[in-house]
Short mmCIF file of C-alpha atoms and ligand atoms in Angstrom, two decimals:
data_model
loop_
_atom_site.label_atom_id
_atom_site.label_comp_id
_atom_site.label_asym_id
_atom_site.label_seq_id
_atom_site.Cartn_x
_atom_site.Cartn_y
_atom_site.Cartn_z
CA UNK A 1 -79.36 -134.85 95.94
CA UNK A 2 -79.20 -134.72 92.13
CA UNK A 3 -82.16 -136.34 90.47
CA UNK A 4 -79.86 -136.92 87.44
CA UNK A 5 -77.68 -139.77 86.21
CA UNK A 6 -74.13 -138.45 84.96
CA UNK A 7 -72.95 -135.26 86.48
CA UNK A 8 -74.01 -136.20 90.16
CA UNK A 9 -72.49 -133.15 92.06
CA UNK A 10 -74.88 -130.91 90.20
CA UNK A 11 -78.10 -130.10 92.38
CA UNK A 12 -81.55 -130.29 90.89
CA UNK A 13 -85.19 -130.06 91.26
CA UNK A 14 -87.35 -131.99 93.17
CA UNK A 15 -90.70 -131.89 91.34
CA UNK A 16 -93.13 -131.43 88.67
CA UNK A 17 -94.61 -127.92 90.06
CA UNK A 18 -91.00 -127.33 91.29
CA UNK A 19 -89.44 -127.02 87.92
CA UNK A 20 -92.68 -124.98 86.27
CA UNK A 21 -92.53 -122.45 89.59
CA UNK A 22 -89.25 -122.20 89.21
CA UNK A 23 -89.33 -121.38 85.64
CA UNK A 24 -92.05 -119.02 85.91
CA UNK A 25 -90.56 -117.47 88.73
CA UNK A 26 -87.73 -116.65 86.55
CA UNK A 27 -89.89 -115.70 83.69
CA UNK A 28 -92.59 -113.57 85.79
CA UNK A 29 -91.18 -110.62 87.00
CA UNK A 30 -90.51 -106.46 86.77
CA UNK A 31 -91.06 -107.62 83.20
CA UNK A 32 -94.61 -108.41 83.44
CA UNK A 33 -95.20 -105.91 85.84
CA UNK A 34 -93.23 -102.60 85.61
CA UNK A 35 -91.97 -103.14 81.88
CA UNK A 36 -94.73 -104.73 80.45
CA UNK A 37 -97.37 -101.48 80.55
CA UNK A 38 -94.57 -98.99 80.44
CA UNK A 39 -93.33 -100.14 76.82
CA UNK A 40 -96.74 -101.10 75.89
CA UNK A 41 -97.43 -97.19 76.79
CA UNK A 42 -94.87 -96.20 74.51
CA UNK A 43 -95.42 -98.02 71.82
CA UNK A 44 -99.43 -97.30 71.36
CA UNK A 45 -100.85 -100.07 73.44
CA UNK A 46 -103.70 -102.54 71.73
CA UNK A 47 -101.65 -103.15 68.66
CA UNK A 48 -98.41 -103.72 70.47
CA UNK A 49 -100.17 -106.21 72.60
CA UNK A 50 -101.14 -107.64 69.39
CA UNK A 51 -97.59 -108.39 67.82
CA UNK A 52 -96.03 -109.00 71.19
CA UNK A 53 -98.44 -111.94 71.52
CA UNK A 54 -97.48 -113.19 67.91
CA UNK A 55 -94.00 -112.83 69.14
CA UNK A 56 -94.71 -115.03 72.29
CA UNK A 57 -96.25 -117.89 70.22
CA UNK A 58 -94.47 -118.03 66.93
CA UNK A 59 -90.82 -117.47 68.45
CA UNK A 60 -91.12 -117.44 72.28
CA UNK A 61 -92.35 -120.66 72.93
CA UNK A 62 -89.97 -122.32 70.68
CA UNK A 63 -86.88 -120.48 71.76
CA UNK A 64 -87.77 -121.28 75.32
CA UNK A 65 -88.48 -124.82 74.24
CA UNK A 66 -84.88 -125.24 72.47
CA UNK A 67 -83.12 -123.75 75.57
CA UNK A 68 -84.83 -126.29 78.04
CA UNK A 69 -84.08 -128.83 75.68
CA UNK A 70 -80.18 -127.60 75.77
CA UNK A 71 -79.91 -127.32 79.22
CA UNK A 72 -81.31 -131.09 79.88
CA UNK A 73 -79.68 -133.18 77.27
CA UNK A 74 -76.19 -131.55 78.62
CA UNK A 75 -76.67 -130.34 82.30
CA UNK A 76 -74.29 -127.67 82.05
CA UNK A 77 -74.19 -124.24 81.98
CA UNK A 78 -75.23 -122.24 78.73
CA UNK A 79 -71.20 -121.98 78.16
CA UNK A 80 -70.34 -125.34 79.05
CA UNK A 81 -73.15 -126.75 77.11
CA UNK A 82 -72.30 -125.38 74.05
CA UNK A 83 -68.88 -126.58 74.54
CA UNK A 84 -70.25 -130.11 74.93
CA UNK A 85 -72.88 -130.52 72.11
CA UNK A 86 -69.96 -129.12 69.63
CA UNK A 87 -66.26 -129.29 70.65
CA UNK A 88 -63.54 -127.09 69.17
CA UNK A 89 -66.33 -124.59 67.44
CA UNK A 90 -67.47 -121.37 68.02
CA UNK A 91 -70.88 -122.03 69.57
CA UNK A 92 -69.62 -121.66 72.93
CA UNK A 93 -69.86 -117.89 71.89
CA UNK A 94 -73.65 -117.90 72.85
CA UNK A 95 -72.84 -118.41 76.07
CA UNK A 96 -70.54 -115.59 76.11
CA UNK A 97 -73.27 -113.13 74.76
CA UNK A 98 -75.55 -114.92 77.97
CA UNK A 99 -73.26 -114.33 80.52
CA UNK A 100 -72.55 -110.62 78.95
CA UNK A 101 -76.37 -110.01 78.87
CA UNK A 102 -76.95 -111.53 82.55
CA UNK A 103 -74.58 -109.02 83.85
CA UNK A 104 -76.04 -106.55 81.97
CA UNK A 105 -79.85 -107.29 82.81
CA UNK A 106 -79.14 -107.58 86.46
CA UNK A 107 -77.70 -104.18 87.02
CA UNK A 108 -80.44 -102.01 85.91
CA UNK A 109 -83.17 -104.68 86.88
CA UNK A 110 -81.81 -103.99 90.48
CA UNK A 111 -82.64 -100.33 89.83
CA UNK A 112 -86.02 -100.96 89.61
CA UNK A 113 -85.98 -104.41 91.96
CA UNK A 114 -84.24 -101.48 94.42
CA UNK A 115 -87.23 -98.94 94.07
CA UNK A 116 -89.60 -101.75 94.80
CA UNK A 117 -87.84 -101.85 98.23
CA UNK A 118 -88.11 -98.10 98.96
CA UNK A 119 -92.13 -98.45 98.04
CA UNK A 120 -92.58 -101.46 100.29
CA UNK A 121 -91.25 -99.22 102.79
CA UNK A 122 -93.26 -96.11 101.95
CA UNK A 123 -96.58 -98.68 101.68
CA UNK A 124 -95.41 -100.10 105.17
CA UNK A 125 -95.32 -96.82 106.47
CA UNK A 126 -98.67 -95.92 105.38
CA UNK A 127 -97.51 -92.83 102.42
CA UNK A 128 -100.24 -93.75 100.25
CA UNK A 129 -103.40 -92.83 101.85
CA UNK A 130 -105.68 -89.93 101.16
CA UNK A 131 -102.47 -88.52 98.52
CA UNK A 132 -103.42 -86.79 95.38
CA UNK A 133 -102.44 -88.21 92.28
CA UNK A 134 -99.64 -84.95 91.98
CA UNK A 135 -98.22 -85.83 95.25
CA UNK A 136 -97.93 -89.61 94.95
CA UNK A 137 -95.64 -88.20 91.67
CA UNK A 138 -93.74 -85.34 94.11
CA UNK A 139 -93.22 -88.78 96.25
CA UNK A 140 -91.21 -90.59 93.47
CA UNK A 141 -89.26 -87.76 92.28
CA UNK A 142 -88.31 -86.83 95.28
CA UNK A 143 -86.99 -90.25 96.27
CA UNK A 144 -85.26 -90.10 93.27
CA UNK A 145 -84.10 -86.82 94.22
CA UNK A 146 -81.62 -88.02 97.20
CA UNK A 147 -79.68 -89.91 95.22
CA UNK A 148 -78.44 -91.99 97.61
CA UNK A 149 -81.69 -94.05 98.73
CA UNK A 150 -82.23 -95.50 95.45
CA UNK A 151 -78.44 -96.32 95.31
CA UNK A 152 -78.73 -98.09 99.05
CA UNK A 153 -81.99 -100.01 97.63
CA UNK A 154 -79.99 -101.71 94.34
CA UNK A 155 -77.41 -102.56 96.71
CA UNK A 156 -79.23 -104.02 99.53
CA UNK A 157 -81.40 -106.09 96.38
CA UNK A 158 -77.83 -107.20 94.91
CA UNK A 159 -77.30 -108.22 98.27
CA UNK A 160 -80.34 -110.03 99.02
CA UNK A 161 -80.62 -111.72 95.51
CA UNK A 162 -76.75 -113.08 96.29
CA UNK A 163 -77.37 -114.76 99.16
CA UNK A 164 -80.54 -117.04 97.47
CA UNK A 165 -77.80 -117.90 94.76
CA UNK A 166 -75.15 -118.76 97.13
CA UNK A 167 -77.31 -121.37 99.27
CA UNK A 168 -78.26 -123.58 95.71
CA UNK A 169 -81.20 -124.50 94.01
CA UNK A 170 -83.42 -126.61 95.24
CA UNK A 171 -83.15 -125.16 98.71
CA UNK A 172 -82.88 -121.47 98.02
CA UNK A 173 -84.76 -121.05 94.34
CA UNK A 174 -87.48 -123.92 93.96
CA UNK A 175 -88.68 -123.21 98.13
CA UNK A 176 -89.13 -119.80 97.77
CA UNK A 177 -91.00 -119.55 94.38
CA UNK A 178 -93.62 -122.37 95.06
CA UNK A 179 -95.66 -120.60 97.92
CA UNK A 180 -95.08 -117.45 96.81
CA UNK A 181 -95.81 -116.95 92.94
CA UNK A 182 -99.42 -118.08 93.33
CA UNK A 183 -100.67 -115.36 96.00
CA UNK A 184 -98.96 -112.68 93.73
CA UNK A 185 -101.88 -113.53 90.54
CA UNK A 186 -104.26 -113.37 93.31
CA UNK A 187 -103.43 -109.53 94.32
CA UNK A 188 -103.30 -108.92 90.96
CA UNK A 189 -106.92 -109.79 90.23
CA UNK A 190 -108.18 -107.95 93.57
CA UNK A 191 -106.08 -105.09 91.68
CA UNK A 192 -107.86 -105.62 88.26
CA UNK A 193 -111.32 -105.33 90.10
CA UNK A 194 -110.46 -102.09 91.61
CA UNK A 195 -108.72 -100.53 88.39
CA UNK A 196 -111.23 -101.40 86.14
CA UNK A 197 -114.41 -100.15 88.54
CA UNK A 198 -112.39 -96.75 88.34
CA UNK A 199 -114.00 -93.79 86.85
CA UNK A 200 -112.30 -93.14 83.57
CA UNK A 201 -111.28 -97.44 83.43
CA UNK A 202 -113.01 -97.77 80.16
CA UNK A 203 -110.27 -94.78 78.10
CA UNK A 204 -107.59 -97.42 79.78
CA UNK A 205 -109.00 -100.74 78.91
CA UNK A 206 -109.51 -98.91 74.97
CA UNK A 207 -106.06 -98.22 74.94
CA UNK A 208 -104.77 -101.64 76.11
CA UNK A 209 -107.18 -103.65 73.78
CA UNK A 210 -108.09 -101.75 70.85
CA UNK A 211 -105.53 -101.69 68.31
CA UNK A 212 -104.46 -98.87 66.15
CA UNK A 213 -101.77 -99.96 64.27
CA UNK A 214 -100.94 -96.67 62.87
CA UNK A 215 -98.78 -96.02 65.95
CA UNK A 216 -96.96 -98.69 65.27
CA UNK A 217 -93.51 -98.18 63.71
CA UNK A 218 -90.11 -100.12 63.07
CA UNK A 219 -88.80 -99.33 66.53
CA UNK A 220 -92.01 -100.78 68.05
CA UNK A 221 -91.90 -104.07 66.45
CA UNK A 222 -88.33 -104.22 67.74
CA UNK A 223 -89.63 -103.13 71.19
CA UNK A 224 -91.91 -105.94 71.21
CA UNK A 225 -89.98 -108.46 70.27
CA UNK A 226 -87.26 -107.39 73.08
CA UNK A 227 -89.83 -107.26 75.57
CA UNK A 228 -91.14 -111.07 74.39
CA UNK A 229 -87.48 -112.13 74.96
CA UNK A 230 -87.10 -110.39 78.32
CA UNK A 231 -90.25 -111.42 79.74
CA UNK A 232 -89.96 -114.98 79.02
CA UNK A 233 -86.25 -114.92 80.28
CA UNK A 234 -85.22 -116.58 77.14
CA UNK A 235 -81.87 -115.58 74.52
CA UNK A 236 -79.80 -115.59 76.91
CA UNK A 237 -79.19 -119.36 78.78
CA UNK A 238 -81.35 -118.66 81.55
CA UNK A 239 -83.50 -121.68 80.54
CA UNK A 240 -80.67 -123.80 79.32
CA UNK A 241 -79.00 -122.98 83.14
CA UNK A 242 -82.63 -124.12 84.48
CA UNK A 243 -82.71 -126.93 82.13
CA UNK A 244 -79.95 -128.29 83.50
CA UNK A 245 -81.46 -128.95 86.61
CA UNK A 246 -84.69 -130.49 84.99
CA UNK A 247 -85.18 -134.08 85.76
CA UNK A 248 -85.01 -136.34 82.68
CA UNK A 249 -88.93 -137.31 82.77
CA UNK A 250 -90.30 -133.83 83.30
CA UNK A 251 -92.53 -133.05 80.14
CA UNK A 252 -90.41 -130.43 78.44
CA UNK A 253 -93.20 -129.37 75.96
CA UNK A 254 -95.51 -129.00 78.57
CA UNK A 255 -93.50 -127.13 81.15
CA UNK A 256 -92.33 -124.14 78.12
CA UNK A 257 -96.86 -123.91 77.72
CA UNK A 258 -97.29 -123.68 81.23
CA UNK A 259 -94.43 -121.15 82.22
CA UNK A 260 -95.16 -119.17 78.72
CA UNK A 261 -99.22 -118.95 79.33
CA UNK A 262 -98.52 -117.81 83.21
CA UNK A 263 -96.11 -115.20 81.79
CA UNK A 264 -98.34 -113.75 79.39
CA UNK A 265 -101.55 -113.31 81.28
CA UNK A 266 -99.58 -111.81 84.53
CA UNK A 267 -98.59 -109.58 82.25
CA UNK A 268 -101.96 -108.48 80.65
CA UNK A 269 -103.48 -108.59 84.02
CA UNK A 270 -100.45 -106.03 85.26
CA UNK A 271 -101.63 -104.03 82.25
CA UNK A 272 -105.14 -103.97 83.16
CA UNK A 273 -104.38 -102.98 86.90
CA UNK A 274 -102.58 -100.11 85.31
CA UNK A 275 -103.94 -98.48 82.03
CA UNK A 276 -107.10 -97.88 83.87
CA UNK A 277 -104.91 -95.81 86.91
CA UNK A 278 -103.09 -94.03 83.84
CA UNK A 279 -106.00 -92.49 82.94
CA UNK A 280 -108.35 -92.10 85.45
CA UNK A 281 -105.44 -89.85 87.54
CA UNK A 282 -104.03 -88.21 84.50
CA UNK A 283 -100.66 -90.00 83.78
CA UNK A 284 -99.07 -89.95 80.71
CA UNK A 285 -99.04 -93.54 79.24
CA UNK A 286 -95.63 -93.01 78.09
CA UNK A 287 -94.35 -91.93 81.38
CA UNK A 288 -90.93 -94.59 80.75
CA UNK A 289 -89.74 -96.49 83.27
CA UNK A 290 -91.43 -94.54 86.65
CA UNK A 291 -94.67 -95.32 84.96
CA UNK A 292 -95.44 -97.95 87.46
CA UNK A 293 -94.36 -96.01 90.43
CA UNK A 294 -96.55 -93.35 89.40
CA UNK A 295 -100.17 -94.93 89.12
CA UNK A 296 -100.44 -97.85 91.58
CA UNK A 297 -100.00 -96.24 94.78
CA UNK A 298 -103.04 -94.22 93.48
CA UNK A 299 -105.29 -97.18 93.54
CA UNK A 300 -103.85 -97.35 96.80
CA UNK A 301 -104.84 -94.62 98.32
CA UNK A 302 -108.21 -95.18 96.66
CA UNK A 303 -109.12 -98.62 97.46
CA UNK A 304 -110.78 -99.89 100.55
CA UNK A 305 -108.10 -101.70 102.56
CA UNK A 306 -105.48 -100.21 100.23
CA UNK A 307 -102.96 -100.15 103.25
CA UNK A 308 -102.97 -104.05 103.26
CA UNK A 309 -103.30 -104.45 99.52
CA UNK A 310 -100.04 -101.49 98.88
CA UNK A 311 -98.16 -103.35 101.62
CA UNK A 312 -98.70 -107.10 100.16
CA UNK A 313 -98.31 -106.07 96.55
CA UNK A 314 -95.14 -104.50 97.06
CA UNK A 315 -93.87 -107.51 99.17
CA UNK A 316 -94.34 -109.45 96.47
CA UNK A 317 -93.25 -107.99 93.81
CA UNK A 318 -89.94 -107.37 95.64
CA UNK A 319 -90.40 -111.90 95.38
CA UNK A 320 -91.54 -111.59 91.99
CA UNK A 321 -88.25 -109.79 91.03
CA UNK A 322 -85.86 -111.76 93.31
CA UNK A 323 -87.36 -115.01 91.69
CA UNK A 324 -85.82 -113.61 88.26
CA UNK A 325 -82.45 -111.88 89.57
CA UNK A 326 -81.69 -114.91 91.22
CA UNK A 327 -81.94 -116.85 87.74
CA UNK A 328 -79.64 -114.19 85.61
CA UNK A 329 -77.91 -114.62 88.46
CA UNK A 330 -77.47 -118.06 88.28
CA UNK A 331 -76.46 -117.60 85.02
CA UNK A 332 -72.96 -116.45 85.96
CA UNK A 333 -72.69 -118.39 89.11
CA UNK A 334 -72.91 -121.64 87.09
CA UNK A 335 -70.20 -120.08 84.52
CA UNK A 336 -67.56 -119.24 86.92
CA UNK A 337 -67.83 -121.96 89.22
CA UNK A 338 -68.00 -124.87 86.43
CA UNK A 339 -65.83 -123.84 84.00
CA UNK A 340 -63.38 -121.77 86.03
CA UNK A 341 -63.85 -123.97 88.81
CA UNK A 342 -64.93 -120.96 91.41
CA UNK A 343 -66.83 -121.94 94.92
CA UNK A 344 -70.12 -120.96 94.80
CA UNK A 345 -69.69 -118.29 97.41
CA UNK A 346 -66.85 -116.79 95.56
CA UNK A 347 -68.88 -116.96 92.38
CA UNK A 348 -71.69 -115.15 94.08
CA UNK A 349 -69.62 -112.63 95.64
CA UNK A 350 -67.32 -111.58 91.91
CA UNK A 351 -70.49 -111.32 89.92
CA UNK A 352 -72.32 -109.44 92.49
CA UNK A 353 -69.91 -107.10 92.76
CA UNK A 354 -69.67 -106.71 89.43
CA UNK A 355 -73.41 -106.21 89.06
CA UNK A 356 -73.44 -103.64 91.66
CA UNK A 357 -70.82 -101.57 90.17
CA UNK A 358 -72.53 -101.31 86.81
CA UNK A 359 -76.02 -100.99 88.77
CA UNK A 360 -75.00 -97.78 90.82
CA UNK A 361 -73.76 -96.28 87.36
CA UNK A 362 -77.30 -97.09 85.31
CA UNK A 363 -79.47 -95.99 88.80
CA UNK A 364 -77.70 -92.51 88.76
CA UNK A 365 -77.83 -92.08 84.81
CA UNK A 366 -81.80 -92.26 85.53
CA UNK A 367 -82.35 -89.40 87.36
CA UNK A 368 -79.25 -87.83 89.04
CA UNK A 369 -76.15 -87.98 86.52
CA UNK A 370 -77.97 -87.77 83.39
CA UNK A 371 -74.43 -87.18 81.78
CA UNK A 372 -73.75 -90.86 82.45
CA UNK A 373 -74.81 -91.97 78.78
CA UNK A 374 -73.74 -93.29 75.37
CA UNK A 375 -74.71 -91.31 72.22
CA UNK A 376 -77.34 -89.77 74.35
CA UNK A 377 -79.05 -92.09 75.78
CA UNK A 378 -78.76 -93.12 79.59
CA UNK A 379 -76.75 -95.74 80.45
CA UNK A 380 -79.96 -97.39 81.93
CA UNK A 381 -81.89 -97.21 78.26
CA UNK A 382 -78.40 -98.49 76.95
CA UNK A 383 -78.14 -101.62 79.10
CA UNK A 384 -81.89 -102.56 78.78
CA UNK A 385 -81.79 -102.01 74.82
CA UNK A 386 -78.75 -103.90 74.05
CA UNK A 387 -79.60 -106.75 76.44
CA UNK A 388 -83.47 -107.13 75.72
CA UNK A 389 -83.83 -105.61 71.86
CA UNK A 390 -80.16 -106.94 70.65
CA UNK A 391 -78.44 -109.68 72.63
CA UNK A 392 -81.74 -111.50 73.45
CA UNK A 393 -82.84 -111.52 69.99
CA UNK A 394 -79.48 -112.72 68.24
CA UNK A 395 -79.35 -114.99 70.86
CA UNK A 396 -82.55 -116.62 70.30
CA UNK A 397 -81.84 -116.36 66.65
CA UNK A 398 -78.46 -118.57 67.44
CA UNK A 399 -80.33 -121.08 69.98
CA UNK A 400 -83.11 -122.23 67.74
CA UNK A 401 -80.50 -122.69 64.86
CA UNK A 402 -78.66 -124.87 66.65
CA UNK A 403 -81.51 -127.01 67.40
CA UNK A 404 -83.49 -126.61 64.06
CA UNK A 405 -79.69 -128.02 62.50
CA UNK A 406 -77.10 -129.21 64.40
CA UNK A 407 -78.85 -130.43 67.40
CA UNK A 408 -79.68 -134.40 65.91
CA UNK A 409 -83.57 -134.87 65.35
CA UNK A 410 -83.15 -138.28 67.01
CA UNK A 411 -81.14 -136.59 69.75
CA UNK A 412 -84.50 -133.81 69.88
CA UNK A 413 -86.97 -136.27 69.51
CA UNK A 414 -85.55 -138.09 72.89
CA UNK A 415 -85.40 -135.46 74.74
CA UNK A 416 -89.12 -133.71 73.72
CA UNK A 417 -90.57 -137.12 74.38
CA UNK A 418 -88.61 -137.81 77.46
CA UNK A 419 -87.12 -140.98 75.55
CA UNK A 420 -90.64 -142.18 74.77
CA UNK A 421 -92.21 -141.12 77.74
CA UNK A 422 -94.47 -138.62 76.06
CA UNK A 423 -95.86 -138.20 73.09
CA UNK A 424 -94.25 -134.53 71.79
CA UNK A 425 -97.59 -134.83 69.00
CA UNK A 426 -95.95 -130.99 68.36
CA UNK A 427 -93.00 -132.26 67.58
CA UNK A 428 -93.47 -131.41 63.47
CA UNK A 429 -94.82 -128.39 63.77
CA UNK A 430 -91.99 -127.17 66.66
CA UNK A 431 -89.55 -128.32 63.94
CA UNK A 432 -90.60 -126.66 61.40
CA UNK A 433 -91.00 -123.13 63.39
CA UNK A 434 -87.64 -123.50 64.68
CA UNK A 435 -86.35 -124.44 60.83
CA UNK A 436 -88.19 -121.60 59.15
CA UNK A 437 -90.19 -119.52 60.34
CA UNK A 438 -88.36 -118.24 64.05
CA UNK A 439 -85.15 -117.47 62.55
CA UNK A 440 -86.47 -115.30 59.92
CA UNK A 441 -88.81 -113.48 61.70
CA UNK A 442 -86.09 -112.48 64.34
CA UNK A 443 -83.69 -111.89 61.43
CA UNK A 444 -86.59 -109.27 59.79
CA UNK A 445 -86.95 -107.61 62.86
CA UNK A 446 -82.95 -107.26 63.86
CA UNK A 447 -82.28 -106.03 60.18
CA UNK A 448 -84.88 -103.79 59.74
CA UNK A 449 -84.17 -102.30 63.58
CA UNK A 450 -80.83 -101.53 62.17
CA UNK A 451 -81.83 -100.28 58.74
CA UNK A 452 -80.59 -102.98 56.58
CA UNK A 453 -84.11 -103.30 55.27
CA UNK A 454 -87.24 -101.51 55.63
CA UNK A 455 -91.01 -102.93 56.06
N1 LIG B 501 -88.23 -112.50 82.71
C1 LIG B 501 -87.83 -111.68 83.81
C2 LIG B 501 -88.94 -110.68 84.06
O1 LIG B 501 -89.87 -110.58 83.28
C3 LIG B 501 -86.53 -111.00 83.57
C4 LIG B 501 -85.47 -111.89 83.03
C5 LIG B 501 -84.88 -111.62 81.81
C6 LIG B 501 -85.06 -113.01 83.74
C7 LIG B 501 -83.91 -112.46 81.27
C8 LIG B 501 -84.10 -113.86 83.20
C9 LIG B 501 -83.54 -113.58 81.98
O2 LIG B 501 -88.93 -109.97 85.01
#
């Protein structure tokens, strides 16, 4: 069924809206939605949202761009493609750090993938209504407090995500995204409209939109940056894995503005479903990762019809999630089983368990083995800050070089234009972002995260 000349065992897309669902299936996510406001919270709101939209345009979009472009011209894997565009160096490494951050991102994403589970349930059984806002937070921590519920959620999400991968793409990933994606920006507007009527909304809206950039501080700008990279599923060979499967007269350009623009505003509208809660029931803005879990189900149980709405919402953000696991995911699948010649299933089953392991360790470092942590952090805040604010980054940093340098222009030029079949009118300005201005900027951030310099 491969839509692609050369390397006709590989499966593929089957359309236009395939490939951009797909994409933005793997983009849109717990990022948008349960990251997105919680490090936005914690990192003083209106002006992050500021330089994480700077981020999104002046490095995202080309980063993303320069993976897709990757993944196409070679249709392999992010380690195998490497491997291709320059034998006998050390490029392959990239893919390394990839496959090291999909394994990485997976386990404590199915932490919170796994808690979505337990609150579909809760919504299913009706736990929202007519709760104060101190209960629907004696509800979280005491789900938390078992120990072994969130534990049997991750697991039964490793599980689920797993078997998508294992039945291929076009079938399992593409199928699933397409109907889906589109009725979850719906119930997030119907969410908006409730949030923002709220009594309080406006102290919510002021601290999502109104910038004070006194709050913001070297560790911020890092945060930012991190969360650009892990919402757009880029740095890491997601998109050159997705690339692969790209069809050689899909509009490259066009695709990276459609999947980067979807991305972005889920993720504002997430914030403006939540900031508004966060006040208007008293919740700390920098309540971490729980923050999520601790305001919606309060416009829940405030909202006419909130059973439906709770129920839906968590149903597809459960989707949402699997959409992306299944694409870090797919990361390792393709690894093992092209370039150590693993089935599928097999493939599946090694990383999984592999995933599952690490997951179970970050999910009790949360809450019930807090002793489970390097130099004092968590093992969750470990995982999610090396793979979003490090290995992202540098890989990024790596991926546009490549193209800004080694790539070929001719060789770039064909494949942004779909060998002529487009016009790629951006193609100057794309180059020169990717020559000078991308690398830099992630360079400045990396060093001065680390201390090397100071701004
Ligand atoms: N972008 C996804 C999200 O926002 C997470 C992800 C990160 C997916 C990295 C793939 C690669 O939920």
């Amino acid at each position: 069924m491969s839509h692609i000349s050369g390397n006709d065992n590989r499966d593929s897309f089957g359309s236009k809206f395939g490939v951009i669902a797909a994409t933005a299936g793997s983009a849109v996510g717990l990022g948008n939605i349960w990251r997105f406001p919680y490090i936005a919270g914690e990192n003083g709101g209106g002006a992050f949202l500021i330089i994480y939209l700077l981020f999104i345009i002046l490095i995202g979009l080309p980063v993303m761009l320069s993976e897709l472009t990757i993944g196409r011209s070679t249709q392999r894997n992010p380690f195998g493609a490497f491997r291709a565009l320059k034998p006998g160096q050390k490029w392959f490494w990239v893919g390394v750090m990839g496959i090291a951050a999909a394994f990485m991102i997976n386990a404590f994403y199915s932490v919170v993938a796994g808690w979505t589970l337990e609150y579909l349930v809760k919504a299913v059984t009706d736990q929202f209504s007519g709760k104060a806002p101190g209960e629907i937070v004696g509800q979280f921590n005491s789900f938390q407090a078992t120990g072994w519920r969130p534990l049997m959620w991750t697991i039964s999400f490793i599980v689920i995500s797993g078997s998508v991968v294992m039945t291929g793409v076009e079938k399992g990933i593409e199928k699933f995204t397409k109907v889906l994606m589109p009725i979850l920006v719906v119930l997030i507007v119907i969410l908006d409209i409730r949030a923002i009527t709220l009594p309080g909304a406006s102290e919510g809206l002021k601290f999502l939109f109104e910038p004070d950039f006194s709050k913001i501080t070297g560790a911020s700008i890092l945060e930012a940056l991190g969360q650009a990279f892990f919402s757009l599923s880029i740095g890491m060979g997601t998109l050159i894995t997705y690339g692969s499967y790209i069809n050689k007269k899909e509009n490259l350009g066009q695709a990276t503005v459609a999947v980067a623009f979807t991305d972005t505003i889920i993720a504002i509208l997430a914030g403006v479903a939540i900031f508004p809660a966060v006040f208007a029931f008293g919740i700390s803005p920098a309540s971490g990762p729980d923050l999520v879990f601790l305001t919606l189900p309060n416009i829940f149980s405030q909202m006419a019809g909130g059973y439906i709405f709770g129920l839906l919402f968590f149903f597809l953000l459960t989707v949402a999630a699997l959409t992306s696991t299944i694409s870090i995911l797919e990361v390792v699948v393709a690894y093992f089983s092209e370039e150590l010649n693993m089935s599928r299933k097999k493939a599946t089953i090694l990383a999984s368990v592999g995933i599952a392991v690490l997951g179970i360790l970050s999910s009790l470092s949360l809450h019930k083995a807090p002793g489970i942590s390097i130099a004092g952090v968590n093992l969750f805040g470990v995982l999610e800050f090396v793979s979003s604010n490090v290995l992202l980054p540098l890989g990024g940093l790596l991926i546009v070089v490549f193209v800004a340098w080694l790539f070929g222009k001719k060789h770039l030029k064909e494949e942004l234009t779909s060998f002529g079949l487009y016009k790629a009118s951006y193609y100057r300005i794309y180059l020169f972002i990717i020559r000078y201005i991308a690398p830099f900027a992630i360079a400045l951030v990396l060093m001065n995260s680390i201390g090397i310099i100071r701004f």
